[in-house]
Amino acid sequence: MKFNYKKMVPFIGILCSNAITAQAPAIEWQKSLGGTNPDRAHTIIQTADGGYMISGASNSNNGNVTGNHGNQDYWLAKLNATGNLQWQKSLGGTGTDYGSSIIQTADGGYVVAGTSDSNNGNVTGNHGLTDGWVLKLNSDAGIIYWQKSFGGTNYDVINQMIPTTDGGYIFAGNSSSNNGDVTGNNGYVDYWIVKINADGNLQWKKSLGGTGDDRAISIVQTSDGGYAVAGYAENNNGDVTGNHGGKDYWILKLNTDGGVIFWKKSLGGSHQDLAYSIKQTSDGGYIVAGNAFSNDGDVTGNHDGTDAWIVKLNSDGNLQWQKALGGTKVDDASSIIQTADGGYLAVGSTTSNDGQVTGYHTPSSTGPGEAPLSYDYWAVKLSATGSIQWQKCLGGSGSDEASSVIQTADGGYVIAGSSNSTNGDVSGNHGDYDIWVVKLAQDNLATNEVVKDATTVNVFPNPAKDNITLKLDYFTPSMEVTITDMLGKTIHTQKLEGLTTKINTGSLEKGIYFLNLMGGKENISKKFIKE
């Protein structure tokens, strides 16, 4: 979702400082996936075998895509570790079906969630207009174990679903219904939070918002078992307070059943500010990414357009720092992660080639008149305090829009989104928009650009199986360690036993985790792999 707003004031000039401290990592490989109609990626994950799984949507039925049911289907694409397509699956009916989230389950299968207005093909139980649609699949998506439609008679959308520590799932989205699976709508469009068990059965549901347009885009389970939700809200009534004007980032901390709002924060300025991604950080706080058109209120440093806006909050939701990133055109951040070095990587899209943005791929000439917006993927690496370490534009002369990023087991990054370019960094396009996946190498941070740990921390064995040992050269009884997964969800917490602590990892699923040390001289994060 992109917003191109132009300020109605004369352009006088901008002074900017590009405090880039490192060379951006190189492209290791890139893949275009799809057919001759539009194909788009929403989410990418790394799978237990070291490959990748993509969820998105396709209107194609040729090229890499088979089995389309008509119009737009969920499209799943399984890649190996070097980006080669292993298998693909189209799921849906004759309506419009869009897959927004995918989770690998302990049995090697997948749960996929998104939005559908179909009521045929693979889809049953639609309540009217669009519903949230969730499926449990086997390891190659050849078997649907169960599928569920959630919603009411109006528009109901799933924007993100995540696994929960009890083996179930929770999704965040938006709803304008007030019947069926939706109750308590506050007027127009509300945040819609739904908890389901491992079999897809509804456990609880919550509508949150006011009388305006309020949409939950991202959710994370927190270390206390509750949830933090980010999106945007307008107006100043119902559950919404503190709005600065237009749409604000609206971030809530909920208890384990959604019945208690521990805190809520409206962040932004007098224009439109939209949050798309939230993660819990190793210090117990939160990092939120989206875009901001404001340059007042909580927003400073806007580059005279729509900027990517990164916000760091503490555990109580209080603002610690914020960064407006971009140039004088349209820039946004659609996905953010905390990286193994304690910093952050945000990805999104840009049409700028000034300010903090360099390397933009100029669009091809389209003849007389105003050319349509032509985006590049934009990746920005930040330090733990929000300073830019490197930035990179990726794409060609068409439009390239990034939607998801992960850090990979080798320390590099994979970015997924959509592209209709056929040049520059992009090759192999099948026609119209393809899913475009880019693998970047590890960071090229120089020694003096990485914050050194005052406490020496050794983690072994790595990869781990049943146990992992943490060995320090400094200890105080206040120190504890948490294990978080790639989504930022806390899996395990324990107090340290001394300079050497053994941690049981036998119950962890195969994958990549972060071991976070807190309570000492500083907070330290170390990555490890569970085999």
Short mmCIF file of C-alpha atoms in Angstrom, two decimals:
data_model
loop_
_atom_site.label_atom_id
_atom_site.label_comp_id
_atom_site.label_asym_id
_atom_site.label_seq_id
_atom_site.Cartn_x
_atom_site.Cartn_y
_atom_site.Cartn_z
CA MET A 1 0.00 0.00 0.00
CA LYS A 2 1.56 3.26 -1.10
CA PHE A 3 0.54 6.85 -0.44
CA ASN A 4 1.85 9.69 -2.59
CA TYR A 5 1.07 13.01 -0.98
CA LYS A 6 2.59 16.34 -2.08
CA LYS A 7 2.85 19.22 0.32
CA MET A 8 1.14 22.38 -0.90
CA VAL A 9 4.08 24.65 -0.14
CA PRO A 10 6.89 25.95 -2.36
CA PHE A 11 10.08 23.93 -2.33
CA ILE A 12 12.83 26.09 -0.87
CA GLY A 13 15.60 23.60 -0.26
CA ILE A 14 16.83 20.89 2.03
CA LEU A 15 20.13 20.39 3.75
CA CYS A 16 20.75 16.74 4.57
CA SER A 17 23.54 14.62 5.92
CA ASN A 18 24.04 11.06 4.71
CA ALA A 19 25.78 9.52 7.69
CA ILE A 20 26.37 6.19 5.94
CA THR A 21 29.16 4.28 7.66
CA ALA A 22 29.46 1.03 5.71
CA GLN A 23 29.19 -0.45 2.25
CA ALA A 24 25.91 -2.24 1.61
CA PRO A 25 26.12 -6.02 1.14
CA ALA A 26 26.20 -7.42 -2.39
CA ILE A 27 23.43 -9.36 -4.13
CA GLU A 28 24.21 -13.09 -3.99
CA TRP A 29 21.23 -14.15 -6.11
CA GLN A 30 17.83 -12.95 -7.30
CA LYS A 31 14.80 -14.76 -8.68
CA SER A 32 11.67 -13.65 -10.54
CA LEU A 33 8.71 -15.99 -10.04
CA GLY A 34 5.29 -15.91 -11.67
CA GLY A 35 3.44 -15.88 -14.96
CA THR A 36 2.18 -13.34 -17.46
CA ASN A 37 -0.37 -11.76 -15.09
CA PRO A 38 0.31 -9.95 -11.78
CA ASP A 39 1.99 -12.04 -9.05
CA ARG A 40 2.89 -10.55 -5.67
CA ALA A 41 4.69 -11.70 -2.52
CA HIS A 42 3.60 -10.62 0.93
CA THR A 43 5.71 -12.74 3.33
CA ILE A 44 8.86 -14.86 3.15
CA ILE A 45 10.17 -17.23 5.84
CA GLN A 46 13.23 -19.45 6.06
CA THR A 47 12.28 -23.11 6.40
CA ALA A 48 13.86 -25.83 8.52
CA ASP A 49 15.72 -27.27 5.49
CA GLY A 50 17.48 -23.93 4.86
CA GLY A 51 15.23 -22.98 1.98
CA TYR A 52 12.41 -20.45 1.83
CA MET A 53 8.63 -20.30 1.61
CA ILE A 54 6.72 -17.38 0.11
CA SER A 55 3.05 -16.53 0.52
CA GLY A 56 1.32 -14.05 -1.72
CA ALA A 57 -1.11 -13.97 -4.61
CA SER A 58 -1.21 -14.73 -8.32
CA ASN A 59 -3.52 -13.97 -11.22
CA SER A 60 -1.45 -16.15 -13.55
CA ASN A 61 -1.90 -19.71 -14.75
CA ASN A 62 1.29 -20.12 -16.75
CA GLY A 63 5.04 -19.69 -16.30
CA ASN A 64 5.80 -20.90 -12.76
CA VAL A 65 2.11 -20.87 -11.78
CA THR A 66 -0.31 -23.77 -12.21
CA GLY A 67 -3.71 -24.64 -10.78
CA ASN A 68 -5.23 -21.16 -10.62
CA HIS A 69 -8.93 -21.36 -9.71
CA GLY A 70 -9.94 -18.15 -11.48
CA ASN A 71 -9.16 -14.49 -10.84
CA GLN A 72 -6.60 -14.23 -7.98
CA ASP A 73 -5.45 -17.14 -5.79
CA TYR A 74 -3.24 -17.56 -2.77
CA TRP A 75 0.10 -18.54 -4.27
CA LEU A 76 2.71 -20.45 -2.28
CA ALA A 77 6.23 -20.92 -3.65
CA LYS A 78 8.84 -23.17 -1.98
CA LEU A 79 12.47 -22.35 -2.84
CA ASN A 80 15.68 -24.15 -1.97
CA ALA A 81 18.61 -22.41 -0.27
CA THR A 82 19.81 -20.90 -3.56
CA GLY A 83 16.40 -19.62 -4.63
CA ASN A 84 15.42 -22.35 -7.08
CA LEU A 85 11.73 -23.21 -7.19
CA GLN A 86 10.99 -26.63 -5.66
CA TRP A 87 7.19 -26.58 -5.75
CA GLN A 88 4.27 -24.18 -5.92
CA LYS A 89 0.59 -24.26 -5.04
CA SER A 90 -2.45 -22.18 -5.99
CA LEU A 91 -5.24 -22.13 -3.41
CA GLY A 92 -8.61 -20.40 -3.56
CA GLY A 93 -11.79 -20.12 -5.57
CA THR A 94 -13.15 -18.04 -8.41
CA GLY A 95 -13.03 -14.81 -6.40
CA THR A 96 -10.10 -12.79 -5.10
CA ASP A 97 -7.85 -14.62 -2.61
CA TYR A 98 -4.66 -13.09 -1.17
CA GLY A 99 -2.22 -14.91 1.14
CA SER A 100 -0.65 -12.54 3.66
CA SER A 101 1.10 -14.87 6.17
CA ILE A 102 2.70 -18.30 6.28
CA ILE A 103 4.03 -20.32 9.23
CA GLN A 104 5.98 -23.58 9.17
CA THR A 105 4.57 -25.96 11.77
CA ALA A 106 6.32 -28.54 13.96
CA ASP A 107 5.21 -31.39 11.67
CA GLY A 108 6.92 -29.78 8.67
CA GLY A 109 3.66 -28.51 7.21
CA TYR A 110 2.37 -24.98 6.93
CA VAL A 111 -0.44 -22.73 8.09
CA VAL A 112 -1.29 -19.94 5.67
CA ALA A 113 -3.64 -17.01 6.26
CA GLY A 114 -5.03 -14.16 4.22
CA THR A 115 -8.27 -12.81 2.80
CA SER A 116 -10.83 -14.29 0.41
CA ASP A 117 -14.17 -13.40 -1.14
CA SER A 118 -14.54 -16.85 -2.73
CA ASN A 119 -16.99 -19.52 -1.61
CA ASN A 120 -16.03 -22.34 -3.95
CA GLY A 121 -12.93 -24.24 -5.00
CA ASN A 122 -10.87 -24.70 -1.83
CA VAL A 123 -12.90 -22.10 0.09
CA THR A 124 -16.00 -22.88 2.13
CA GLY A 125 -17.94 -21.06 4.83
CA ASN A 126 -17.60 -17.50 3.56
CA HIS A 127 -19.84 -15.18 5.60
CA GLY A 128 -20.27 -12.51 2.91
CA LEU A 129 -17.99 -10.10 1.03
CA THR A 130 -14.39 -10.76 2.22
CA ASP A 131 -13.45 -13.11 5.07
CA GLY A 132 -10.21 -14.04 6.71
CA TRP A 133 -9.24 -17.46 5.33
CA VAL A 134 -6.84 -19.83 7.16
CA LEU A 135 -5.59 -23.26 6.00
CA LYS A 136 -3.43 -26.02 7.49
CA LEU A 137 -1.38 -27.86 4.84
CA ASN A 138 1.04 -30.77 4.75
CA SER A 139 4.73 -30.37 3.86
CA ASP A 140 4.18 -29.95 0.11
CA ALA A 141 0.72 -28.32 0.30
CA GLY A 142 -0.77 -31.37 -1.42
CA ILE A 143 -3.16 -32.02 1.46
CA ILE A 144 -5.43 -29.48 3.15
CA TYR A 145 -5.92 -30.75 6.72
CA TRP A 146 -8.42 -28.02 7.52
CA GLN A 147 -9.58 -24.64 6.28
CA LYS A 148 -11.61 -21.97 8.06
CA SER A 149 -13.34 -18.77 6.96
CA PHE A 150 -13.61 -16.08 9.65
CA GLY A 151 -15.72 -12.93 9.52
CA GLY A 152 -19.17 -11.45 9.17
CA THR A 153 -21.33 -10.13 6.38
CA ASN A 154 -19.14 -7.10 5.65
CA TYR A 155 -15.41 -6.73 4.84
CA ASP A 156 -13.03 -8.73 7.07
CA VAL A 157 -9.29 -8.90 6.37
CA ILE A 158 -6.30 -10.78 7.85
CA ASN A 159 -3.10 -8.75 7.55
CA GLN A 160 -0.76 -10.91 9.67
CA MET A 161 -0.94 -14.20 11.53
CA ILE A 162 1.71 -15.53 13.94
CA PRO A 163 2.12 -18.72 15.98
CA THR A 164 1.50 -18.57 19.73
CA THR A 165 3.29 -20.36 22.56
CA ASP A 166 0.28 -22.63 23.25
CA GLY A 167 0.54 -24.18 19.78
CA GLY A 168 -2.25 -22.08 18.29
CA TYR A 169 -2.28 -18.90 16.23
CA ILE A 170 -3.39 -15.30 16.45
CA PHE A 171 -4.16 -12.95 13.60
CA ALA A 172 -4.51 -9.20 13.29
CA GLY A 173 -6.53 -7.45 10.64
CA ASN A 174 -9.50 -5.19 10.21
CA SER A 175 -13.25 -5.61 10.01
CA SER A 176 -16.32 -3.57 9.22
CA SER A 177 -18.66 -6.40 10.27
CA ASN A 178 -20.57 -6.71 13.53
CA ASN A 179 -21.95 -10.23 13.25
CA GLY A 180 -20.72 -13.76 12.61
CA ASP A 181 -17.22 -14.02 14.12
CA VAL A 182 -17.06 -10.25 14.76
CA THR A 183 -18.55 -8.50 17.79
CA GLY A 184 -18.14 -5.11 19.40
CA ASN A 185 -17.44 -3.05 16.29
CA ASN A 186 -17.02 0.60 17.30
CA GLY A 187 -18.12 2.04 13.96
CA TYR A 188 -16.81 1.82 10.38
CA VAL A 189 -13.50 -0.18 10.34
CA ASP A 190 -11.93 -1.60 13.53
CA TYR A 191 -8.82 -3.49 14.51
CA TRP A 192 -9.84 -7.15 14.51
CA ILE A 193 -7.81 -9.59 16.65
CA VAL A 194 -8.70 -13.30 16.62
CA LYS A 195 -7.10 -16.18 18.57
CA ILE A 196 -7.52 -19.73 17.24
CA ASN A 197 -6.24 -23.07 18.50
CA ALA A 198 -4.02 -25.57 16.67
CA ASP A 199 -7.05 -26.98 14.82
CA GLY A 200 -8.24 -23.58 13.65
CA ASN A 201 -11.11 -23.29 16.13
CA LEU A 202 -11.91 -19.80 17.38
CA GLN A 203 -10.91 -19.18 21.03
CA TRP A 204 -11.52 -15.45 21.37
CA LYS A 205 -11.99 -12.34 19.28
CA LYS A 206 -11.66 -8.61 19.87
CA SER A 207 -12.70 -5.45 17.99
CA LEU A 208 -10.76 -2.31 18.92
CA GLY A 209 -11.00 1.22 17.60
CA GLY A 210 -13.31 4.17 17.24
CA THR A 211 -15.68 5.53 14.63
CA GLY A 212 -12.95 6.06 12.02
CA ASP A 213 -10.79 3.89 9.78
CA ASP A 214 -8.70 1.73 12.16
CA ARG A 215 -6.64 -1.15 10.73
CA ALA A 216 -4.33 -3.58 12.56
CA ILE A 217 -1.46 -4.53 10.26
CA SER A 218 1.08 -6.35 12.46
CA ILE A 219 1.08 -8.35 15.71
CA VAL A 220 3.73 -9.93 17.95
CA GLN A 221 3.42 -12.15 21.00
CA THR A 222 5.30 -10.57 23.88
CA SER A 223 7.59 -12.12 26.48
CA ASP A 224 4.80 -12.04 29.11
CA GLY A 225 2.43 -14.04 26.90
CA GLY A 226 0.39 -11.04 25.82
CA TYR A 227 0.39 -9.27 22.47
CA ALA A 228 1.47 -5.98 20.92
CA VAL A 229 -0.44 -4.76 17.86
CA ALA A 230 0.49 -2.01 15.41
CA GLY A 231 -1.45 -0.36 12.64
CA TYR A 232 -3.17 2.97 12.24
CA ALA A 233 -6.24 4.76 13.54
CA GLU A 234 -8.02 8.05 13.07
CA ASN A 235 -10.37 10.14 15.20
CA ASN A 236 -10.29 10.38 18.98
CA ASN A 237 -13.11 8.28 20.37
CA GLY A 238 -13.93 4.72 21.40
CA ASP A 239 -10.66 3.01 22.28
CA VAL A 240 -8.58 5.62 20.41
CA THR A 241 -7.03 8.52 22.31
CA GLY A 242 -4.25 10.99 21.63
CA ASN A 243 -4.66 11.18 17.86
CA HIS A 244 -2.59 14.02 16.36
CA GLY A 245 -4.71 14.50 13.22
CA GLY A 246 -5.39 12.33 10.19
CA LYS A 247 -4.23 8.76 10.71
CA ASP A 248 -1.64 7.97 13.40
CA TYR A 249 0.39 4.92 14.24
CA TRP A 250 -1.80 3.19 16.85
CA ILE A 251 0.02 0.67 19.03
CA LEU A 252 -1.59 -1.40 21.77
CA LYS A 253 -0.34 -3.81 24.41
CA LEU A 254 -2.91 -6.50 25.27
CA ASN A 255 -3.06 -9.26 27.86
CA THR A 256 -3.20 -12.95 26.99
CA ASP A 257 -6.89 -13.00 26.02
CA GLY A 258 -7.17 -9.50 24.59
CA GLY A 259 -9.53 -8.46 27.37
CA VAL A 260 -7.21 -5.88 28.93
CA ILE A 261 -5.44 -3.04 27.14
CA PHE A 262 -2.33 -2.45 29.26
CA TRP A 263 -1.41 0.63 27.24
CA LYS A 264 -2.14 2.29 23.92
CA LYS A 265 -0.18 4.92 22.03
CA SER A 266 -1.10 7.21 19.14
CA LEU A 267 2.11 8.35 17.44
CA GLY A 268 2.44 10.80 14.58
CA GLY A 269 1.70 14.33 13.53
CA SER A 270 -1.00 16.34 11.83
CA HIS A 271 -0.83 14.42 8.54
CA GLN A 272 -1.07 10.72 7.69
CA ASP A 273 1.27 8.27 9.47
CA LEU A 274 0.78 4.53 8.92
CA ALA A 275 2.47 1.65 10.79
CA TYR A 276 3.03 -1.65 8.95
CA SER A 277 5.42 -3.75 11.06
CA ILE A 278 6.18 -4.31 14.77
CA LYS A 279 8.73 -6.55 16.51
CA GLN A 280 9.60 -6.94 20.18
CA THR A 281 13.26 -6.10 20.75
CA SER A 282 15.85 -7.87 22.88
CA ASP A 283 15.54 -5.18 25.61
CA GLY A 284 11.81 -5.88 26.00
CA GLY A 285 10.75 -2.83 24.00
CA TYR A 286 9.43 -2.55 20.45
CA ILE A 287 10.54 -1.39 17.02
CA VAL A 288 7.84 -0.16 14.63
CA ALA A 289 8.14 0.71 10.93
CA GLY A 290 5.83 2.37 8.44
CA ASN A 291 5.61 5.76 6.78
CA ALA A 292 4.95 9.34 7.84
CA PHE A 293 3.79 12.36 5.88
CA SER A 294 3.92 14.52 9.01
CA ASN A 295 6.77 16.69 10.22
CA ASP A 296 5.35 17.74 13.57
CA GLY A 297 4.08 16.09 16.73
CA ASP A 298 6.18 12.96 17.26
CA VAL A 299 7.73 13.17 13.77
CA THR A 300 10.88 15.17 13.12
CA GLY A 301 13.33 15.20 10.23
CA ASN A 302 10.87 14.51 7.41
CA HIS A 303 12.50 15.09 4.02
CA ASP A 304 9.51 16.91 2.46
CA GLY A 305 7.44 13.97 1.32
CA THR A 306 6.27 10.64 2.64
CA ASP A 307 9.23 9.18 4.57
CA ALA A 308 9.85 5.77 6.04
CA TRP A 309 9.33 6.28 9.78
CA ILE A 310 11.02 4.07 12.37
CA VAL A 311 9.95 4.31 16.01
CA LYS A 312 11.64 2.68 19.03
CA LEU A 313 9.49 2.23 22.15
CA ASN A 314 10.34 0.93 25.59
CA SER A 315 8.38 -1.89 27.24
CA ASP A 316 5.72 0.58 28.44
CA GLY A 317 5.21 2.02 24.97
CA ASN A 318 7.07 5.26 25.62
CA LEU A 319 8.98 6.77 22.70
CA GLN A 320 12.76 6.31 22.98
CA TRP A 321 13.77 7.52 19.53
CA GLN A 322 12.34 8.03 16.06
CA LYS A 323 13.87 8.40 12.61
CA ALA A 324 12.32 9.78 9.42
CA LEU A 325 14.21 8.20 6.52
CA GLY A 326 14.12 9.00 2.82
CA GLY A 327 14.27 11.79 0.28
CA THR A 328 11.93 14.36 -1.20
CA LYS A 329 9.57 11.88 -2.90
CA VAL A 330 7.75 8.78 -1.61
CA ASP A 331 9.55 6.44 0.79
CA ASP A 332 8.09 3.81 3.10
CA ALA A 333 9.04 0.84 5.27
CA SER A 334 6.85 -2.24 5.09
CA SER A 335 8.89 -4.69 7.20
CA ILE A 336 11.49 -4.43 9.96
CA ILE A 337 13.59 -6.95 11.90
CA GLN A 338 16.11 -6.76 14.71
CA THR A 339 19.42 -8.07 13.40
CA ALA A 340 21.94 -10.33 15.11
CA ASP A 341 24.19 -7.36 15.98
CA GLY A 342 21.38 -5.65 17.92
CA GLY A 343 20.58 -3.17 15.15
CA TYR A 344 17.69 -3.18 12.69
CA LEU A 345 17.00 -3.70 9.00
CA ALA A 346 13.98 -1.98 7.46
CA VAL A 347 12.82 -2.64 3.92
CA GLY A 348 10.20 -0.95 1.81
CA SER A 349 10.06 1.14 -1.32
CA THR A 350 11.33 4.49 -2.57
CA THR A 351 10.93 6.86 -5.49
CA SER A 352 13.56 9.26 -4.13
CA ASN A 353 17.15 9.73 -5.22
CA ASP A 354 18.24 12.39 -2.76
CA GLY A 355 18.33 12.91 0.99
CA GLN A 356 19.37 9.57 2.45
CA VAL A 357 18.54 7.61 -0.72
CA THR A 358 21.18 6.86 -3.34
CA GLY A 359 21.29 4.40 -6.21
CA TYR A 360 17.66 4.73 -7.32
CA HIS A 361 16.99 3.14 -10.72
CA THR A 362 15.49 5.84 -12.94
CA PRO A 363 12.25 4.79 -14.68
CA SER A 364 12.05 4.38 -18.42
CA SER A 365 10.53 7.25 -20.40
CA THR A 366 6.77 6.91 -20.71
CA GLY A 367 6.21 9.73 -23.19
CA PRO A 368 4.21 12.92 -22.60
CA GLY A 369 2.45 13.50 -19.30
CA GLU A 370 3.27 12.59 -15.72
CA ALA A 371 4.89 9.17 -15.39
CA PRO A 372 3.40 6.69 -12.91
CA LEU A 373 5.30 6.14 -9.68
CA SER A 374 8.23 3.79 -10.19
CA TYR A 375 9.53 2.32 -6.93
CA ASP A 376 12.76 0.60 -6.00
CA TYR A 377 13.15 -1.82 -3.13
CA TRP A 378 14.85 0.19 -0.39
CA ALA A 379 16.79 -1.52 2.41
CA VAL A 380 18.15 0.54 5.33
CA LYS A 381 20.42 -0.92 8.03
CA LEU A 382 20.30 0.94 11.35
CA SER A 383 22.38 0.70 14.49
CA ALA A 384 20.74 -0.04 17.84
CA THR A 385 20.18 3.71 18.29
CA GLY A 386 18.81 4.34 14.79
CA SER A 387 21.89 5.64 12.97
CA ILE A 388 22.11 4.61 9.31
CA GLN A 389 24.91 2.10 8.71
CA TRP A 390 24.09 1.39 5.07
CA GLN A 391 21.28 1.73 2.54
CA LYS A 392 20.65 0.04 -0.78
CA CYS A 393 18.23 0.54 -3.68
CA LEU A 394 17.34 -2.63 -5.57
CA GLY A 395 15.39 -2.95 -8.79
CA GLY A 396 15.21 -1.75 -12.35
CA SER A 397 13.45 0.87 -14.43
CA GLY A 398 10.00 -0.53 -13.65
CA SER A 399 8.35 -0.58 -10.22
CA ASP A 400 9.82 -2.77 -7.48
CA GLU A 401 8.03 -2.90 -4.10
CA ALA A 402 9.48 -4.82 -1.13
CA SER A 403 7.12 -6.32 1.43
CA SER A 404 9.10 -8.70 3.67
CA VAL A 405 12.63 -9.23 5.02
CA ILE A 406 14.32 -11.91 7.13
CA GLN A 407 17.87 -12.46 8.33
CA THR A 408 19.13 -15.82 7.15
CA ALA A 409 21.13 -18.54 8.89
CA ASP A 410 24.35 -17.36 7.21
CA GLY A 411 23.94 -13.81 8.53
CA GLY A 412 22.73 -12.39 5.22
CA TYR A 413 19.25 -11.21 4.30
CA VAL A 414 16.43 -12.21 1.97
CA ILE A 415 13.93 -9.62 0.73
CA ALA A 416 10.70 -10.48 -1.08
CA GLY A 417 8.17 -8.33 -2.88
CA SER A 418 6.98 -7.62 -6.40
CA SER A 419 8.61 -6.25 -9.54
CA ASN A 420 7.70 -5.51 -13.14
CA SER A 421 11.25 -4.52 -14.08
CA THR A 422 13.26 -6.39 -16.68
CA ASN A 423 16.64 -4.72 -16.21
CA GLY A 424 18.97 -3.34 -13.57
CA ASP A 425 19.14 -5.87 -10.73
CA VAL A 426 16.09 -7.76 -12.06
CA SER A 427 16.14 -10.58 -14.60
CA GLY A 428 13.76 -13.35 -15.60
CA ASN A 429 10.48 -11.43 -15.39
CA HIS A 430 7.57 -13.43 -16.83
CA GLY A 431 5.32 -10.46 -17.66
CA ASP A 432 3.54 -7.82 -15.58
CA TYR A 433 4.42 -8.03 -11.85
CA ASP A 434 6.41 -11.06 -10.68
CA ILE A 435 7.35 -12.08 -7.18
CA TRP A 436 10.96 -10.91 -6.86
CA VAL A 437 13.27 -12.42 -4.25
CA VAL A 438 16.74 -10.99 -3.52
CA LYS A 439 19.42 -12.62 -1.35
CA LEU A 440 21.99 -10.23 0.14
CA ALA A 441 25.31 -11.24 1.65
CA GLN A 442 26.30 -10.53 5.24
CA ASP A 443 26.84 -6.96 6.41
CA ASN A 444 30.16 -5.35 5.49
CA LEU A 445 30.47 -3.51 8.78
CA ALA A 446 34.02 -2.54 9.66
CA THR A 447 35.36 -3.43 13.10
CA ASN A 448 34.90 0.11 14.41
CA GLU A 449 31.25 0.15 13.26
CA VAL A 450 30.12 -2.76 15.42
CA VAL A 451 29.49 -2.11 19.10
CA LYS A 452 31.79 -4.44 20.97
CA ASP A 453 30.47 -6.41 23.93
CA ALA A 454 32.02 -5.29 27.20
CA THR A 455 31.17 -8.79 28.45
CA THR A 456 32.73 -11.67 26.52
CA VAL A 457 29.99 -14.13 25.57
CA ASN A 458 30.58 -17.59 24.14
CA VAL A 459 27.71 -19.79 22.95
CA PHE A 460 28.32 -23.44 22.12
CA PRO A 461 27.68 -25.80 20.47
CA ASN A 462 26.32 -23.82 17.54
CA PRO A 463 24.40 -25.36 15.80
CA ALA A 464 22.78 -26.85 18.91
CA LYS A 465 20.67 -29.94 19.48
CA ASP A 466 19.45 -30.75 23.01
CA ASN A 467 21.42 -28.12 24.95
CA ILE A 468 23.38 -24.94 24.43
CA THR A 469 25.95 -23.53 26.86
CA LEU A 470 26.41 -19.84 27.62
CA LYS A 471 29.86 -18.93 28.99
CA LEU A 472 30.70 -15.41 30.25
CA ASP A 473 33.68 -13.60 31.70
CA TYR A 474 31.40 -11.49 33.94
CA PHE A 475 28.37 -12.39 36.06
CA THR A 476 25.90 -10.69 38.38
CA PRO A 477 22.77 -12.31 39.89
CA SER A 478 20.48 -9.86 38.06
CA MET A 479 21.44 -11.34 34.69
CA GLU A 480 18.96 -13.45 32.73
CA VAL A 481 18.78 -14.89 29.25
CA THR A 482 15.87 -15.13 26.81
CA ILE A 483 15.58 -17.06 23.57
CA THR A 484 13.59 -15.39 20.79
CA ASP A 485 12.69 -16.68 17.35
CA MET A 486 13.00 -14.91 13.98
CA LEU A 487 9.63 -13.19 14.56
CA GLY A 488 10.85 -11.72 17.86
CA LYS A 489 8.64 -14.02 19.97
CA THR A 490 10.16 -15.04 23.31
CA ILE A 491 10.41 -18.84 23.54
CA HIS A 492 12.35 -19.29 26.79
CA THR A 493 13.54 -17.21 29.77
CA GLN A 494 15.81 -18.21 32.65
CA LYS A 495 18.13 -16.72 35.25
CA LEU A 496 21.86 -17.29 34.79
CA GLU A 497 23.51 -19.81 37.09
CA GLY A 498 26.94 -18.17 37.07
CA LEU A 499 29.70 -17.72 34.54
CA THR A 500 28.50 -20.90 32.80
CA THR A 501 24.83 -21.70 32.19
CA LYS A 502 23.41 -24.69 30.32
CA ILE A 503 20.12 -24.08 28.51
CA ASN A 504 17.81 -26.88 27.37
CA THR A 505 16.98 -26.46 23.68
CA GLY A 506 15.51 -29.91 23.10
CA SER A 507 11.95 -28.61 22.77
CA LEU A 508 12.81 -25.96 20.17
CA GLU A 509 11.83 -26.54 16.57
CA LYS A 510 14.60 -26.53 13.98
CA GLY A 511 15.48 -23.02 12.89
CA ILE A 512 17.27 -19.79 13.77
CA TYR A 513 17.05 -18.21 17.23
CA PHE A 514 18.55 -15.34 19.17
CA LEU A 515 19.95 -15.72 22.68
CA ASN A 516 19.55 -12.39 24.49
CA LEU A 517 21.56 -11.59 27.62
CA MET A 518 20.09 -8.89 29.88
CA GLY A 519 20.70 -7.40 33.31
CA GLY A 520 24.48 -7.08 33.15
CA LYS A 521 26.72 -4.28 31.88
CA GLU A 522 24.75 -4.18 28.62
CA ASN A 523 22.22 -6.16 26.59
CA ILE A 524 23.85 -8.63 24.20
CA SER A 525 22.24 -10.73 21.47
CA LYS A 526 23.79 -13.86 19.92
CA LYS A 527 22.36 -15.90 17.07
CA PHE A 528 22.30 -19.71 17.10
CA ILE A 529 20.84 -22.49 15.00
CA LYS A 530 18.80 -25.42 16.33
CA GLU A 531 19.32 -28.57 14.28
#
